[in-house]
């Protein structure tokens, strides 16, 4: 599909700019052959490093955040004509999908982190890293204000500002209720688990107190909550039970989920497998339970439907629920008039709505997809070149690819209805003729917008967005001249780039006891021990560097041989 | 020597208790053969586990602390007739000699720790561990008062008390000036080093500020300070210089030592090698510099002799200087009338002076050795069995072993004077006759007490004390009946056990750049790359468990391949 559309674009370019033919051949040779055209990166030209004097001309790109979005951008940026400045409170990138493993010591925290400097060092581009928090964005003056994340050496926290030509916001989100998910938090959870076991072992505690202290409550039955509950169960039964024989029987894990099922974004087969496995393991799953209050020693839940309130004494509670915007992002949203939103709204090219040269991606952003129905008249008139008031198939076929590219919901709708293309959709609604007027056109496409969905706040989305944006930046000048995107329906010409398209790959849910569930592309489902091995191999291959790969694999090996460590450090 | 004295004692026992002959043979068989008699543990009898009903008779041993002393005691305790309770604020044992490596990430903290519970679990003895701080010792009522080291789960800190029959204090010491050496501190130092580099990389800092922030001052030129300076130098030059190219030239390390040389407890060859190596490496060694004041950004030193004061701007200062007693130990010392001391005074059997059934070992204790001159009249009269007022060689030879055992300074003195035994010493002072009267005896031994030395506050001493004490506890009942110690010169009979004797083994000083120096027994000195390999193998073999051994060796391998990680977690 992508290969095809590239050829189409290339041939279009040929017709419009015949002088390009020579250039293209050169690019083909220097870029390493035709194979380069088949992937997601149609241009893989080598970029000449600028000579000394050109430095002042470099455009300054400021990247905020070094999570999946920011690091994916940095890893994929290959054009040396930018002067890149990275600002993040953490000088490392953490492979977040393994954080639940860190909470119980299956994997060490240091094995899943890689310094940002060593990620960017080997690339041929200038990247300056600053360990700081960006506390204010001034889009009018193209400036960000930052504050050092530590103060002890500087007598008060060092503040500084950075100008930018392009700003890329990948600051992530915060958990709405409790601790944000990060390496420090994973380590704190690990300590707290040990703390509970040590506390329960003290003399002079009543039975009831021991039970309370060793009651672990996990709120949120999504993949992270489920994985944490499973890891914790393994940690307790495989390792802690041996070292704390006198209190092990008091340990209990409860998983609270407001919905009807845990893992409700997964296939039903996975959900029921997980629920049955947890029941066998003795993990208490309470679905339909909403948390209404968290006291010092008790958590109050309300059963959805009946409204019955129950109080659970707990020793430790771990939240794995929704996310919300960070304060700095909220401030910026107010400033640019985006209120009443949970994340920075961008268009399909990841550009923040309401300001120039600012991009947002990852958990702090949401793509505000354009509705087909808003543009329906413009689409119709673009297709109806001869202004006849009706479209025939020939008229329509010229714009069909552009429509599908600009409004991805069309394709989703067709897929859902099991149709091959829009022509079939039009034929469906208008059996007798293949000429359609605007009203028929409208009614045929009227349900298309129902397929618009927000992308999930996952590492996969952020990583793909980062890579997409880097690819755009790599070819900014070329695409300015020779735009490759779809037709602009609201104005003239074409968009510079194709809009961002999310490609959903596999999604895993480790369930403990060396079992996992996976939802693979094409509605395939895989459950069991073999899936755990698939999980091991996929995660090992996705790790950011050889160092982390070796460390994580040796951590897994160490856990198999020696178990998890319960030293409270 | 030990083998010989055992046979002597055994034959003595034979004569005194003929019925023992049968028992000894049985012990020989069950103990695994004659070879068992040649080591430091003359009795390696197997202990029968007590049957259920006997539990109430078990003597309760409370161990405070899980450092080298406490853990060495626990590891060597084999007699199941004790009910052991361990109280420590840390639920793990840390292999402290590798802490300097942890400060720079050469070895991970978790690789050098082992949970106390897993150390004691596999033994056939009852050990209860409590993660708590002992804040008061009541020796009169044989009780210790403890407080849980964490409070979050219990609404205020849980307090409890424990009775004991025997109390073993191995709480360690605290650094006199700054952070006590522990795993948490090593991790904090690691973070601080990274913090300094990140701070120095911020824009808008003056050259001077950058220089200040990257000036690392190490106070104390002992083995730990030297090792830390060397590790830090390697970390900066091998790893950080690559990742922080813009600020690497500002980094500077200064080592302050109040004495004339660094490593002054080592051989002069080692000292001068280390000083020359540090000079080549660019580590600024300032000997004869005493710290007089530490400000927020400056440290003031006074040159010994001239009294000249210098102010050094610094970014980070690490103390590795003297130790002092912990507050709880000071309180206890006051209570039992030991004032004006820096550690708990014990006798040569590690029993705390002034109270019963309390033992102290490791850094919190010091052995108050009895002077020969205090007992000289009693020794003379014990030797002079026929009350003749003079001693001949025959009289004397009967007690010579007991004197040497009871007063180890005698042996040290003879060694220093290169004499074989006391008889030679007596002959020396009294050439004409081999009969000596009390005055001659006094004058011959008058200088012997000058050889009394306090033991260094090292892991080696603590570990040997722990093993010694466990060995005593293993044979408490037997030795009560059949004492194996030297003659009591102040009263009648024999001491139950031989007094504790420290055996100095090798001492290492890693100097960075894959070089180390070692002082081996018998005044051998080894310096260079091969010594570093010796260091690796000795430390790997000494680690507490196979788990830590594998982890530390793989950490070393990881460092060789990937370098040290600079993520600030």
PDB file of N, CA, C and O in Angstrom, chain A residues 91-92 108 110 115 117 121 130 150 152-154 158 190 192 194-196 198-199 201-202 204 212-213 242-244 315 565-569, chain B residues 91-92 108 110 115 117 121 130 150 152-154 158 190 192 194-196 198-199 201 204 212-213 242-244 315 565-569:
ATOM      1  N   UNK A  91      17.752  12.202  32.931  1.00  0.00           N
ATOM      2  CA  UNK A  91      18.803  12.131  31.913  1.00  0.00           C
ATOM      3  C   UNK A  91      18.861  10.759  31.246  1.00  0.00           C
ATOM      4  O   UNK A  91      19.852  10.403  30.641  1.00  0.00           O
ATOM      5  N   UNK A  92      17.780   9.995  31.383  1.00  0.00           N
ATOM      6  CA  UNK A  92      17.760   8.654  30.799  1.00  0.00           C
ATOM      7  C   UNK A  92      16.409   8.376  30.162  1.00  0.00           C
ATOM      8  O   UNK A  92      15.427   9.058  30.427  1.00  0.00           O
ATOM      9  N   UNK A 108      16.008  -5.476  37.114  1.00  0.00           N
ATOM     10  CA  UNK A 108      16.528  -4.329  37.854  1.00  0.00           C
ATOM     11  C   UNK A 108      16.248  -3.035  37.101  1.00  0.00           C
ATOM     12  O   UNK A 108      16.271  -3.014  35.866  1.00  0.00           O
ATOM     13  N   UNK A 110      18.070  -0.466  36.675  1.00  0.00           N
ATOM     14  CA  UNK A 110      19.164   0.016  35.848  1.00  0.00           C
ATOM     15  C   UNK A 110      19.287  -0.747  34.527  1.00  0.00           C
ATOM     16  O   UNK A 110      19.897  -0.263  33.580  1.00  0.00           O
ATOM     17  N   UNK A 115      21.124   6.141  29.247  1.00  0.00           N
ATOM     18  CA  UNK A 115      21.283   7.600  29.261  1.00  0.00           C
ATOM     19  C   UNK A 115      20.954   8.205  27.892  1.00  0.00           C
ATOM     20  O   UNK A 115      21.338   7.642  26.866  1.00  0.00           O
ATOM     21  N   UNK A 117      22.152  10.810  26.634  1.00  0.00           N
ATOM     22  CA  UNK A 117      23.388  11.210  25.969  1.00  0.00           C
ATOM     23  C   UNK A 117      24.018  10.069  25.193  1.00  0.00           C
ATOM     24  O   UNK A 117      24.607  10.282  24.135  1.00  0.00           O
ATOM     25  N   UNK A 121      24.599  10.208  21.262  1.00  0.00           N
ATOM     26  CA  UNK A 121      26.017  10.498  21.033  1.00  0.00           C
ATOM     27  C   UNK A 121      26.512   9.999  19.682  1.00  0.00           C
ATOM     28  O   UNK A 121      27.261  10.687  18.987  1.00  0.00           O
ATOM     29  N   UNK A 130      19.850  18.893  28.461  1.00  0.00           N
ATOM     30  CA  UNK A 130      19.808  19.663  29.714  1.00  0.00           C
ATOM     31  C   UNK A 130      18.898  18.930  30.688  1.00  0.00           C
ATOM     32  O   UNK A 130      17.705  18.728  30.385  1.00  0.00           O
ATOM     33  N   UNK A 150      17.698  19.912  40.043  1.00  0.00           N
ATOM     34  CA  UNK A 150      18.357  19.751  41.340  1.00  0.00           C
ATOM     35  C   UNK A 150      18.909  21.099  41.755  1.00  0.00           C
ATOM     36  O   UNK A 150      19.230  21.931  40.929  1.00  0.00           O
ATOM     37  N   UNK A 152      21.120  21.428  44.833  1.00  0.00           N
ATOM     38  CA  UNK A 152      22.115  21.465  45.894  1.00  0.00           C
ATOM     39  C   UNK A 152      23.444  22.108  45.495  1.00  0.00           C
ATOM     40  O   UNK A 152      24.141  22.656  46.327  1.00  0.00           O
ATOM     41  N   UNK A 153      23.789  22.046  44.231  1.00  0.00           N
ATOM     42  CA  UNK A 153      25.091  22.573  43.861  1.00  0.00           C
ATOM     43  C   UNK A 153      25.059  24.025  43.459  1.00  0.00           C
ATOM     44  O   UNK A 153      26.083  24.632  43.226  1.00  0.00           O
ATOM     45  N   UNK A 154      23.872  24.565  43.341  1.00  0.00           N
ATOM     46  CA  UNK A 154      23.794  25.867  42.686  1.00  0.00           C
ATOM     47  C   UNK A 154      23.245  26.946  43.587  1.00  0.00           C
ATOM     48  O   UNK A 154      23.149  28.106  43.176  1.00  0.00           O
ATOM     49  N   UNK A 158      18.873  26.560  39.330  1.00  0.00           N
ATOM     50  CA  UNK A 158      19.307  27.296  38.151  1.00  0.00           C
ATOM     51  C   UNK A 158      18.142  27.392  37.155  1.00  0.00           C
ATOM     52  O   UNK A 158      17.462  26.410  36.908  1.00  0.00           O
ATOM     53  N   UNK A 190       8.663  -1.432  45.099  1.00  0.00           N
ATOM     54  CA  UNK A 190       9.433  -2.607  45.505  1.00  0.00           C
ATOM     55  C   UNK A 190       9.802  -2.534  46.987  1.00  0.00           C
ATOM     56  O   UNK A 190       9.646  -3.500  47.727  1.00  0.00           O
ATOM     57  N   UNK A 192       8.260  -0.780  49.263  1.00  0.00           N
ATOM     58  CA  UNK A 192       7.056  -0.843  50.092  1.00  0.00           C
ATOM     59  C   UNK A 192       6.584  -2.272  50.299  1.00  0.00           C
ATOM     60  O   UNK A 192       6.091  -2.625  51.377  1.00  0.00           O
ATOM     61  N   UNK A 194       8.424  -4.939  50.453  1.00  0.00           N
ATOM     62  CA  UNK A 194       9.312  -5.514  51.475  1.00  0.00           C
ATOM     63  C   UNK A 194       8.963  -4.937  52.849  1.00  0.00           C
ATOM     64  O   UNK A 194       8.904  -5.661  53.852  1.00  0.00           O
ATOM     65  N   UNK A 195       8.721  -3.613  52.874  1.00  0.00           N
ATOM     66  CA  UNK A 195       8.343  -2.956  54.132  1.00  0.00           C
ATOM     67  C   UNK A 195       7.158  -3.649  54.766  1.00  0.00           C
ATOM     68  O   UNK A 195       7.133  -3.889  55.979  1.00  0.00           O
ATOM     69  N   UNK A 196       6.145  -3.948  53.960  1.00  0.00           N
ATOM     70  CA  UNK A 196       4.945  -4.584  54.505  1.00  0.00           C
ATOM     71  C   UNK A 196       5.297  -5.925  55.124  1.00  0.00           C
ATOM     72  O   UNK A 196       4.830  -6.256  56.219  1.00  0.00           O
ATOM     73  N   UNK A 198       8.212  -6.894  56.275  1.00  0.00           N
ATOM     74  CA  UNK A 198       9.014  -6.693  57.483  1.00  0.00           C
ATOM     75  C   UNK A 198       8.140  -6.217  58.646  1.00  0.00           C
ATOM     76  O   UNK A 198       8.287  -6.679  59.767  1.00  0.00           O
ATOM     77  N   UNK A 199       7.206  -5.302  58.343  1.00  0.00           N
ATOM     78  CA  UNK A 199       6.317  -4.801  59.398  1.00  0.00           C
ATOM     79  C   UNK A 199       5.484  -5.926  59.986  1.00  0.00           C
ATOM     80  O   UNK A 199       5.332  -6.040  61.198  1.00  0.00           O
ATOM     81  N   UNK A 201       6.137  -8.873  60.260  1.00  0.00           N
ATOM     82  CA  UNK A 201       6.930  -9.819  61.040  1.00  0.00           C
ATOM     83  C   UNK A 201       7.281  -9.334  62.426  1.00  0.00           C
ATOM     84  O   UNK A 201       7.860 -10.083  63.206  1.00  0.00           O
ATOM     85  N   UNK A 202       6.928  -8.093  62.749  1.00  0.00           N
ATOM     86  CA  UNK A 202       7.270  -7.579  64.075  1.00  0.00           C
ATOM     87  C   UNK A 202       6.407  -8.251  65.135  1.00  0.00           C
ATOM     88  O   UNK A 202       5.252  -8.583  64.880  1.00  0.00           O
ATOM     89  N   UNK A 204       4.185  -8.452  68.685  1.00  0.00           N
ATOM     90  CA  UNK A 204       3.178  -7.599  69.322  1.00  0.00           C
ATOM     91  C   UNK A 204       2.162  -7.027  68.332  1.00  0.00           C
ATOM     92  O   UNK A 204       1.453  -6.088  68.657  1.00  0.00           O
ATOM     93  N   UNK A 212      -4.075  -6.924  57.718  1.00  0.00           N
ATOM     94  CA  UNK A 212      -4.218  -5.637  57.061  1.00  0.00           C
ATOM     95  C   UNK A 212      -2.915  -5.249  56.347  1.00  0.00           C
ATOM     96  O   UNK A 212      -2.918  -4.891  55.173  1.00  0.00           O
ATOM     97  N   UNK A 213      -1.815  -5.361  57.055  1.00  0.00           N
ATOM     98  CA  UNK A 213      -0.545  -4.906  56.493  1.00  0.00           C
ATOM     99  C   UNK A 213      -0.177  -5.686  55.242  1.00  0.00           C
ATOM    100  O   UNK A 213       0.410  -5.150  54.303  1.00  0.00           O
ATOM    101  N   UNK A 242       9.215 -18.142  51.201  1.00  0.00           N
ATOM    102  CA  UNK A 242      10.321 -18.899  51.800  1.00  0.00           C
ATOM    103  C   UNK A 242      11.002 -18.116  52.905  1.00  0.00           C
ATOM    104  O   UNK A 242      11.426 -18.689  53.903  1.00  0.00           O
ATOM    105  N   UNK A 243      11.142 -16.798  52.696  1.00  0.00           N
ATOM    106  CA  UNK A 243      11.912 -15.994  53.646  1.00  0.00           C
ATOM    107  C   UNK A 243      11.058 -15.478  54.800  1.00  0.00           C
ATOM    108  O   UNK A 243      11.589 -15.097  55.839  1.00  0.00           O
ATOM    109  N   UNK A 244       9.742 -15.438  54.615  1.00  0.00           N
ATOM    110  CA  UNK A 244       8.847 -14.945  55.669  1.00  0.00           C
ATOM    111  C   UNK A 244       7.822 -16.029  55.981  1.00  0.00           C
ATOM    112  O   UNK A 244       6.617 -15.802  55.814  1.00  0.00           O
ATOM    113  N   UNK A 315      -2.655  -2.642  53.447  1.00  0.00           N
ATOM    114  CA  UNK A 315      -1.304  -2.297  53.859  1.00  0.00           C
ATOM    115  C   UNK A 315      -0.619  -1.467  52.804  1.00  0.00           C
ATOM    116  O   UNK A 315       0.230  -0.633  53.083  1.00  0.00           O
ATOM    117  N   UNK A 565      15.460 -10.701  44.657  1.00  0.00           N
ATOM    118  CA  UNK A 565      16.115 -10.272  45.889  1.00  0.00           C
ATOM    119  C   UNK A 565      15.123  -9.501  46.751  1.00  0.00           C
ATOM    120  O   UNK A 565      14.339  -8.702  46.252  1.00  0.00           O
ATOM    121  N   UNK A 566      15.175  -9.739  48.068  1.00  0.00           N
ATOM    122  CA  UNK A 566      14.248  -9.022  48.939  1.00  0.00           C
ATOM    123  C   UNK A 566      14.964  -8.067  49.885  1.00  0.00           C
ATOM    124  O   UNK A 566      14.407  -7.665  50.886  1.00  0.00           O
ATOM    125  N   UNK A 567      16.196  -7.698  49.568  1.00  0.00           N
ATOM    126  CA  UNK A 567      16.894  -6.699  50.379  1.00  0.00           C
ATOM    127  C   UNK A 567      16.210  -5.353  50.175  1.00  0.00           C
ATOM    128  O   UNK A 567      15.915  -4.979  49.050  1.00  0.00           O
ATOM    129  N   UNK A 568      16.002  -4.641  51.279  1.00  0.00           N
ATOM    130  CA  UNK A 568      15.305  -3.375  51.158  1.00  0.00           C
ATOM    131  C   UNK A 568      16.310  -2.260  50.884  1.00  0.00           C
ATOM    132  O   UNK A 568      16.703  -1.529  51.769  1.00  0.00           O
ATOM    133  N   UNK A 569      16.735  -2.133  49.634  1.00  0.00           N
ATOM    134  CA  UNK A 569      17.613  -1.007  49.290  1.00  0.00           C
ATOM    135  C   UNK A 569      16.981  -0.228  48.154  1.00  0.00           C
ATOM    136  O   UNK A 569      16.070  -0.677  47.523  1.00  0.00           O
TER     137      UNK A 569
ATOM    138  N   UNK B  91      17.453  -5.183  56.444  1.00  0.00           N
ATOM    139  CA  UNK B  91      17.137  -6.610  56.358  1.00  0.00           C
ATOM    140  C   UNK B  91      18.134  -7.355  55.473  1.00  0.00           C
ATOM    141  O   UNK B  91      17.860  -8.444  55.014  1.00  0.00           O
ATOM    142  N   UNK B  92      19.266  -6.734  55.224  1.00  0.00           N
ATOM    143  CA  UNK B  92      20.257  -7.372  54.365  1.00  0.00           C
ATOM    144  C   UNK B  92      21.652  -7.183  54.943  1.00  0.00           C
ATOM    145  O   UNK B  92      21.881  -6.337  55.807  1.00  0.00           O
ATOM    146  N   UNK B 108      26.800  -2.959  40.938  1.00  0.00           N
ATOM    147  CA  UNK B 108      25.486  -2.487  41.369  1.00  0.00           C
ATOM    148  C   UNK B 108      25.279  -2.794  42.852  1.00  0.00           C
ATOM    149  O   UNK B 108      25.753  -3.825  43.347  1.00  0.00           O
ATOM    150  N   UNK B 110      22.714  -3.840  44.389  1.00  0.00           N
ATOM    151  CA  UNK B 110      21.996  -5.075  44.672  1.00  0.00           C
ATOM    152  C   UNK B 110      22.865  -6.320  44.505  1.00  0.00           C
ATOM    153  O   UNK B 110      22.535  -7.396  45.014  1.00  0.00           O
ATOM    154  N   UNK B 115      19.830 -10.819  51.549  1.00  0.00           N
ATOM    155  CA  UNK B 115      18.903 -10.712  52.673  1.00  0.00           C
ATOM    156  C   UNK B 115      19.367 -11.583  53.843  1.00  0.00           C
ATOM    157  O   UNK B 115      19.816 -12.716  53.639  1.00  0.00           O
ATOM    158  N   UNK B 117      17.572 -12.964  55.989  1.00  0.00           N
ATOM    159  CA  UNK B 117      16.720 -14.151  56.080  1.00  0.00           C
ATOM    160  C   UNK B 117      17.211 -15.278  55.186  1.00  0.00           C
ATOM    161  O   UNK B 117      17.087 -16.445  55.531  1.00  0.00           O
ATOM    162  N   UNK B 121      18.306 -18.819  56.624  1.00  0.00           N
ATOM    163  CA  UNK B 121      17.219 -19.763  56.368  1.00  0.00           C
ATOM    164  C   UNK B 121      17.690 -21.209  56.278  1.00  0.00           C
ATOM    165  O   UNK B 121      17.053 -22.129  56.800  1.00  0.00           O
ATOM    166  N   UNK B 130      14.024  -9.204  62.868  1.00  0.00           N
ATOM    167  CA  UNK B 130      13.116  -8.057  63.024  1.00  0.00           C
ATOM    168  C   UNK B 130      13.798  -6.839  62.413  1.00  0.00           C
ATOM    169  O   UNK B 130      14.893  -6.468  62.841  1.00  0.00           O
ATOM    170  N   UNK B 150      10.297   1.620  60.036  1.00  0.00           N
ATOM    171  CA  UNK B 150       9.381   2.309  59.133  1.00  0.00           C
ATOM    172  C   UNK B 150       8.064   2.513  59.857  1.00  0.00           C
ATOM    173  O   UNK B 150       7.717   1.744  60.732  1.00  0.00           O
ATOM    174  N   UNK B 152       5.009   3.863  58.000  1.00  0.00           N
ATOM    175  CA  UNK B 152       3.843   4.190  57.195  1.00  0.00           C
ATOM    176  C   UNK B 152       2.680   3.217  57.341  1.00  0.00           C
ATOM    177  O   UNK B 152       1.538   3.578  57.161  1.00  0.00           O
ATOM    178  N   UNK B 153       2.971   1.962  57.658  1.00  0.00           N
ATOM    179  CA  UNK B 153       1.884   1.003  57.706  1.00  0.00           C
ATOM    180  C   UNK B 153       1.246   0.872  59.070  1.00  0.00           C
ATOM    181  O   UNK B 153       0.262   0.199  59.233  1.00  0.00           O
ATOM    182  N   UNK B 154       1.871   1.505  60.056  1.00  0.00           N
ATOM    183  CA  UNK B 154       1.460   1.163  61.400  1.00  0.00           C
ATOM    184  C   UNK B 154       0.904   2.343  62.169  1.00  0.00           C
ATOM    185  O   UNK B 154       0.525   2.208  63.319  1.00  0.00           O
ATOM    186  N   UNK B 158       6.069   1.209  65.302  1.00  0.00           N
ATOM    187  CA  UNK B 158       5.834   0.092  66.199  1.00  0.00           C
ATOM    188  C   UNK B 158       7.026  -0.079  67.145  1.00  0.00           C
ATOM    189  O   UNK B 158       8.158  -0.044  66.722  1.00  0.00           O
ATOM    190  N   UNK B 190      26.644   8.198  44.089  1.00  0.00           N
ATOM    191  CA  UNK B 190      26.569   7.966  42.650  1.00  0.00           C
ATOM    192  C   UNK B 190      25.668   8.994  41.963  1.00  0.00           C
ATOM    193  O   UNK B 190      26.028   9.578  40.948  1.00  0.00           O
ATOM    194  N   UNK B 192      24.899  11.925  43.137  1.00  0.00           N
ATOM    195  CA  UNK B 192      25.457  13.266  43.255  1.00  0.00           C
ATOM    196  C   UNK B 192      26.513  13.520  42.189  1.00  0.00           C
ATOM    197  O   UNK B 192      26.615  14.627  41.668  1.00  0.00           O
ATOM    198  N   UNK B 194      26.597  12.303  39.171  1.00  0.00           N
ATOM    199  CA  UNK B 194      25.856  12.584  37.933  1.00  0.00           C
ATOM    200  C   UNK B 194      25.235  13.974  38.013  1.00  0.00           C
ATOM    201  O   UNK B 194      25.273  14.749  37.040  1.00  0.00           O
ATOM    202  N   UNK B 195      24.659  14.292  39.184  1.00  0.00           N
ATOM    203  CA  UNK B 195      24.052  15.618  39.370  1.00  0.00           C
ATOM    204  C   UNK B 195      25.046  16.715  39.039  1.00  0.00           C
ATOM    205  O   UNK B 195      24.703  17.695  38.370  1.00  0.00           O
ATOM    206  N   UNK B 196      26.273  16.566  39.527  1.00  0.00           N
ATOM    207  CA  UNK B 196      27.276  17.601  39.283  1.00  0.00           C
ATOM    208  C   UNK B 196      27.514  17.754  37.786  1.00  0.00           C
ATOM    209  O   UNK B 196      27.583  18.873  37.272  1.00  0.00           O
ATOM    210  N   UNK B 198      25.453  16.969  35.330  1.00  0.00           N
ATOM    211  CA  UNK B 198      24.271  17.547  34.693  1.00  0.00           C
ATOM    212  C   UNK B 198      24.186  19.039  34.984  1.00  0.00           C
ATOM    213  O   UNK B 198      23.863  19.841  34.101  1.00  0.00           O
ATOM    214  N   UNK B 199      24.462  19.435  36.243  1.00  0.00           N
ATOM    215  CA  UNK B 199      24.405  20.854  36.606  1.00  0.00           C
ATOM    216  C   UNK B 199      25.400  21.648  35.791  1.00  0.00           C
ATOM    217  O   UNK B 199      25.088  22.717  35.270  1.00  0.00           O
ATOM    218  N   UNK B 201      26.446  21.150  32.986  1.00  0.00           N
ATOM    219  CA  UNK B 201      26.085  21.239  31.580  1.00  0.00           C
ATOM    220  C   UNK B 201      24.998  22.257  31.282  1.00  0.00           C
ATOM    221  O   UNK B 201      24.667  22.484  30.119  1.00  0.00           O
ATOM    222  N   UNK B 204      24.230  29.215  30.777  1.00  0.00           N
ATOM    223  CA  UNK B 204      24.219  30.405  31.638  1.00  0.00           C
ATOM    224  C   UNK B 204      25.016  30.225  32.915  1.00  0.00           C
ATOM    225  O   UNK B 204      24.860  30.973  33.857  1.00  0.00           O
ATOM    226  N   UNK B 212      33.818  24.962  39.754  1.00  0.00           N
ATOM    227  CA  UNK B 212      33.468  24.647  41.136  1.00  0.00           C
ATOM    228  C   UNK B 212      32.615  23.380  41.208  1.00  0.00           C
ATOM    229  O   UNK B 212      32.881  22.469  41.993  1.00  0.00           O
ATOM    230  N   UNK B 213      31.580  23.352  40.378  1.00  0.00           N
ATOM    231  CA  UNK B 213      30.640  22.233  40.460  1.00  0.00           C
ATOM    232  C   UNK B 213      31.319  20.902  40.162  1.00  0.00           C
ATOM    233  O   UNK B 213      30.980  19.878  40.740  1.00  0.00           O
ATOM    234  N   UNK B 242      33.042  10.853  27.672  1.00  0.00           N
ATOM    235  CA  UNK B 242      32.407  10.645  26.363  1.00  0.00           C
ATOM    236  C   UNK B 242      31.035  11.290  26.299  1.00  0.00           C
ATOM    237  O   UNK B 242      30.633  11.822  25.264  1.00  0.00           O
ATOM    238  N   UNK B 243      30.294  11.195  27.405  1.00  0.00           N
ATOM    239  CA  UNK B 243      28.899  11.659  27.375  1.00  0.00           C
ATOM    240  C   UNK B 243      28.773  13.149  27.688  1.00  0.00           C
ATOM    241  O   UNK B 243      27.757  13.755  27.369  1.00  0.00           O
ATOM    242  N   UNK B 244      29.773  13.705  28.340  1.00  0.00           N
ATOM    243  CA  UNK B 244      29.721  15.126  28.687  1.00  0.00           C
ATOM    244  C   UNK B 244      30.947  15.825  28.091  1.00  0.00           C
ATOM    245  O   UNK B 244      31.767  16.366  28.837  1.00  0.00           O
ATOM    246  N   UNK B 315      32.145  21.153  44.392  1.00  0.00           N
ATOM    247  CA  UNK B 315      30.802  20.776  43.952  1.00  0.00           C
ATOM    248  C   UNK B 315      30.277  19.632  44.786  1.00  0.00           C
ATOM    249  O   UNK B 315      29.086  19.510  45.033  1.00  0.00           O
ATOM    250  N   UNK B 565      27.025   2.896  33.875  1.00  0.00           N
ATOM    251  CA  UNK B 565      25.812   3.612  33.470  1.00  0.00           C
ATOM    252  C   UNK B 565      25.763   4.973  34.158  1.00  0.00           C
ATOM    253  O   UNK B 565      26.103   5.100  35.324  1.00  0.00           O
ATOM    254  N   UNK B 566      25.327   5.995  33.422  1.00  0.00           N
ATOM    255  CA  UNK B 566      25.254   7.323  34.035  1.00  0.00           C
ATOM    256  C   UNK B 566      23.819   7.819  34.156  1.00  0.00           C
ATOM    257  O   UNK B 566      23.584   9.003  34.300  1.00  0.00           O
ATOM    258  N   UNK B 567      22.845   6.908  34.087  1.00  0.00           N
ATOM    259  CA  UNK B 567      21.451   7.317  34.308  1.00  0.00           C
ATOM    260  C   UNK B 567      21.286   7.694  35.769  1.00  0.00           C
ATOM    261  O   UNK B 567      21.755   6.989  36.650  1.00  0.00           O
ATOM    262  N   UNK B 568      20.602   8.794  36.021  1.00  0.00           N
ATOM    263  CA  UNK B 568      20.461   9.236  37.399  1.00  0.00           C
ATOM    264  C   UNK B 568      19.234   8.598  38.028  1.00  0.00           C
ATOM    265  O   UNK B 568      18.173   9.213  38.105  1.00  0.00           O
ATOM    266  N   UNK B 569      19.354   7.351  38.460  1.00  0.00           N
ATOM    267  CA  UNK B 569      18.226   6.722  39.154  1.00  0.00           C
ATOM    268  C   UNK B 569      18.685   6.245  40.508  1.00  0.00           C
ATOM    269  O   UNK B 569      19.848   6.169  40.774  1.00  0.00           O
TER     270      UNK B 569
END
